[in-house]
Amino acid sequence: MEEIRKKLSEYGKKIVEKGLVAGPGGNISAREGDFVYLSPSGFFLDEIKEEEWVKVNLKTGEIIGNLRPTCEISMHLGIYMEREDIKAVFHTHPPITVGLISAGVKFKPFSPEFVAILGKSIPIIEYVPPAGEEIRKAVVKEIKKGNVVLLKNHGVVAVGQSLKEAYTRSLIVEESAKSIFVGILSGKIRYFTKKEIKQIENLEAEDYRKTLLKNQ
């Protein structure tokens, strides 16, 4: 319990440092057995102390402690209940990604990192109100098929089998958005062909890197 809370505080700081959230925006969580540890509502992610992460029983929904969990608790719990392999959920508000998807720009593979870390396609969900059952249903529906979901006019949900994997996916989404944005400004960005995507998927080196992320 102490170790998972320590790691959550570390990644909360990393998320803010990388500009993936601002102020009290965004929320993250991690699962250990039948319990989920979530960021408390209204807190800046880089200011959450180890003892302030809210413990919730995944099976009963019981909140243990005095702090109120993130308003997106339903979405987090829904994701964990849908996929037993997921150990961490990061919901961020990366500005460039949100700007691009809200303007109708598609996110398609154009780099080895995109294919290896994010996959060959990322679903984009039309705007739904946050903090309720509507966003839970929309995200859970898409998370069955992949590990990243883009939310128009809102943010990104990235999951992983470790905190590092969920964080890496969150980071690569925004880094990809920067490249896509520059590509659009400079001319016409070149996306990968199906053959090129398959080549990346078959690389042993990428399989090795992905295995490391899952186990860290």
Coordinates of C-alpha atoms in Angstrom, one line a residue:
M1 CA 0.0 0.0 0.0
E2 CA 2.8 2.4 0.9
E3 CA 4.7 1.6 -2.3
I4 CA 1.8 2.2 -4.6
R5 CA 0.9 5.5 -3.0
K6 CA 4.5 6.6 -3.2
K7 CA 4.6 5.8 -7.0
L8 CA 1.3 7.6 -7.5
S9 CA 2.7 10.7 -5.9
E10 CA 5.9 10.4 -8.1
Y11 CA 3.8 10.1 -11.3
G12 CA 1.5 12.9 -10.3
K13 CA 4.5 15.2 -10.2
K14 CA 5.8 13.9 -13.6
I15 CA 2.4 14.6 -15.2
V16 CA 2.4 18.2 -14.1
E17 CA 6.1 18.7 -15.0
K18 CA 5.3 17.5 -18.5
G19 CA 2.4 19.9 -18.9
L20 CA -0.2 17.1 -19.3
V21 CA -2.5 18.8 -16.7
A22 CA -2.8 22.2 -15.2
G23 CA -4.2 23.2 -11.8
P24 CA -6.5 20.7 -10.2
G25 CA -7.3 19.1 -13.6
G26 CA -6.9 15.4 -14.5
N27 CA -6.9 12.4 -12.2
I28 CA -5.0 9.1 -11.9
S29 CA -5.3 5.8 -10.2
A30 CA -3.7 2.5 -9.6
R31 CA -5.1 -0.9 -8.6
E32 CA -3.7 -3.4 -6.2
G33 CA -5.8 -6.5 -5.6
D34 CA -9.4 -5.6 -4.8
F35 CA -8.5 -2.0 -4.0
V36 CA -8.0 1.1 -6.2
Y37 CA -6.1 4.2 -5.1
L38 CA -7.4 7.4 -6.7
S39 CA -6.4 11.1 -6.7
P40 CA -8.5 13.1 -4.3
S41 CA -11.0 15.6 -5.7
G42 CA -9.8 19.2 -6.1
F43 CA -6.1 18.5 -5.5
F44 CA -3.2 19.5 -7.8
L45 CA -1.7 16.2 -8.9
D46 CA 1.8 17.3 -7.9
E47 CA 0.8 18.2 -4.4
I48 CA -0.9 15.0 -3.3
K49 CA 0.9 13.5 -0.3
E50 CA 1.3 9.7 -0.1
E51 CA -1.3 9.3 2.6
E52 CA -3.9 11.4 0.7
W53 CA -4.5 9.0 -2.2
V54 CA -8.1 7.7 -1.7
K55 CA -8.5 4.0 -1.2
V56 CA -11.7 2.4 -2.7
N57 CA -12.9 -1.2 -2.6
L58 CA -13.4 -2.2 -6.3
K59 CA -16.0 -4.8 -5.5
T60 CA -18.2 -2.8 -3.1
G61 CA -17.4 0.8 -4.0
E62 CA -16.7 1.6 -0.4
I63 CA -14.5 4.7 0.1
I64 CA -12.0 4.3 2.9
G65 CA -10.8 7.5 4.5
N66 CA -12.1 11.1 4.9
L67 CA -11.1 12.6 1.5
R68 CA -13.4 12.6 -1.5
P69 CA -12.1 10.8 -4.6
T70 CA -11.9 12.3 -8.0
C71 CA -15.3 13.1 -9.6
E72 CA -14.3 10.6 -12.4
I73 CA -14.3 7.7 -9.9
S74 CA -17.0 5.9 -11.9
M75 CA -15.0 6.0 -15.0
H76 CA -11.9 4.6 -13.3
L77 CA -13.7 1.8 -11.5
G78 CA -15.6 0.9 -14.7
I79 CA -12.3 0.5 -16.6
Y80 CA -10.8 -1.7 -13.9
M81 CA -13.9 -3.9 -13.8
E82 CA -13.9 -4.2 -17.6
R83 CA -10.3 -5.3 -17.9
E84 CA -8.5 -7.2 -15.2
D85 CA -5.1 -6.7 -16.9
I86 CA -5.2 -2.9 -16.3
K87 CA -3.3 -1.7 -13.2
A88 CA -3.2 2.0 -13.8
V89 CA -5.5 4.7 -15.3
F90 CA -4.3 8.2 -16.3
H91 CA -6.8 10.9 -17.3
T92 CA -4.9 13.9 -18.5
H93 CA -5.7 17.2 -20.2
P94 CA -2.8 17.7 -22.7
P95 CA -3.4 21.1 -24.4
I96 CA -2.1 20.3 -27.9
T97 CA -3.9 17.0 -28.1
V98 CA -7.2 18.4 -27.0
G99 CA -6.9 21.3 -29.4
L100 CA -6.2 19.1 -32.4
I101 CA -8.9 16.5 -31.7
S102 CA -11.4 19.2 -30.9
A103 CA -10.6 20.8 -34.3
G104 CA -11.3 17.5 -36.0
V105 CA -7.7 16.3 -36.6
K106 CA -7.3 12.5 -36.8
F107 CA -4.6 10.7 -34.9
K108 CA -3.1 8.1 -37.2
P109 CA 0.3 6.3 -37.0
F110 CA 3.2 8.2 -38.4
S111 CA 6.2 7.1 -36.2
P112 CA 7.5 3.9 -34.7
E113 CA 6.7 5.1 -31.1
F114 CA 3.1 5.8 -32.1
V115 CA 2.6 2.3 -33.3
A116 CA 4.5 0.5 -30.6
I117 CA 3.2 2.5 -27.6
L118 CA -0.2 3.7 -28.7
G119 CA -1.3 1.2 -31.3
K120 CA -2.4 1.4 -34.9
S121 CA -5.5 3.4 -34.2
I122 CA -6.9 5.6 -31.4
P123 CA -10.6 6.2 -31.0
I124 CA -11.9 9.7 -30.6
I125 CA -15.1 10.2 -28.6
E126 CA -17.4 13.1 -29.2
Y127 CA -17.8 15.5 -26.3
V128 CA -19.7 14.0 -23.3
P129 CA -20.1 15.7 -19.9
P130 CA -17.4 14.7 -17.4
A131 CA -17.9 13.0 -14.0
G132 CA -20.9 10.8 -14.8
E133 CA -22.2 7.6 -16.2
E134 CA -22.2 8.9 -19.8
I135 CA -18.4 9.3 -19.9
R136 CA -17.9 6.0 -18.1
K137 CA -19.9 4.1 -20.7
A138 CA -18.3 5.9 -23.6
V139 CA -14.7 5.3 -22.4
V140 CA -15.3 1.7 -21.2
K141 CA -16.8 0.8 -24.5
E142 CA -13.6 1.9 -26.3
I143 CA -11.1 0.7 -23.8
K144 CA -12.2 -2.8 -24.5
K145 CA -10.4 -2.6 -27.8
G146 CA -7.3 -0.5 -27.0
N147 CA -5.3 1.4 -24.4
V148 CA -5.8 5.0 -25.2
V149 CA -9.0 7.0 -25.7
L150 CA -9.2 10.7 -26.9
L151 CA -12.0 12.8 -25.6
K152 CA -13.0 15.9 -27.7
N153 CA -13.0 19.2 -25.8
H154 CA -11.8 17.4 -22.7
G155 CA -8.7 15.1 -22.6
V156 CA -7.1 11.7 -22.8
V157 CA -7.5 8.4 -21.0
A158 CA -4.5 6.1 -21.1
V159 CA -4.2 2.8 -19.3
G160 CA -1.5 0.3 -18.6
Q161 CA -0.4 -2.8 -16.8
S162 CA 1.9 -0.6 -14.7
L163 CA 2.0 3.1 -13.7
K164 CA 5.0 3.6 -16.0
E165 CA 3.1 2.1 -19.0
A166 CA 0.1 4.3 -18.5
Y167 CA 2.3 7.4 -18.0
T168 CA 4.3 6.6 -21.1
R169 CA 1.2 6.3 -23.2
S170 CA 0.0 9.7 -21.8
L171 CA 3.3 11.3 -22.7
I172 CA 3.6 9.8 -26.2
V173 CA 0.1 11.0 -27.1
E174 CA 1.0 14.7 -26.4
E175 CA 4.4 14.3 -28.0
S176 CA 2.7 12.9 -31.1
A177 CA 0.3 15.8 -31.1
K178 CA 3.2 18.2 -31.3
S179 CA 4.6 16.4 -34.3
I180 CA 1.2 16.2 -36.0
F181 CA 0.7 19.9 -35.4
V182 CA 4.1 20.8 -36.8
G183 CA 3.5 18.5 -39.8
I184 CA 0.2 20.2 -40.6
L185 CA 1.7 23.7 -40.3
S186 CA 4.6 22.7 -42.5
G187 CA 2.6 21.0 -45.2
K188 CA 1.0 17.6 -45.4
I189 CA 2.1 15.1 -42.8
R190 CA 3.0 11.6 -44.0
Y191 CA 1.2 8.8 -42.2
F192 CA 2.4 5.2 -42.2
T193 CA 1.0 2.7 -44.7
K194 CA -0.5 -0.6 -43.5
K195 CA 2.7 -2.4 -44.5
E196 CA 4.9 0.0 -42.5
I197 CA 2.6 -0.4 -39.4
K198 CA 2.9 -4.1 -39.7
Q199 CA 6.7 -3.9 -39.9
I200 CA 6.8 -2.0 -36.6
E201 CA 4.4 -4.4 -35.0
N202 CA 6.7 -7.3 -35.9
L203 CA 9.9 -5.7 -34.5
E204 CA 11.4 -7.8 -31.7
A205 CA 13.0 -4.6 -30.3
E206 CA 9.6 -3.0 -29.8
D207 CA 8.2 -6.1 -28.1
Y208 CA 11.1 -6.0 -25.7
R209 CA 10.5 -2.3 -24.8
K210 CA 6.8 -2.9 -24.3
T211 CA 7.5 -5.8 -22.0
L212 CA 9.8 -3.6 -19.9
L213 CA 7.0 -0.9 -19.6
K214 CA 4.5 -3.5 -18.4
N215 CA 6.8 -4.7 -15.6
Q216 CA 8.1 -1.4 -14.2

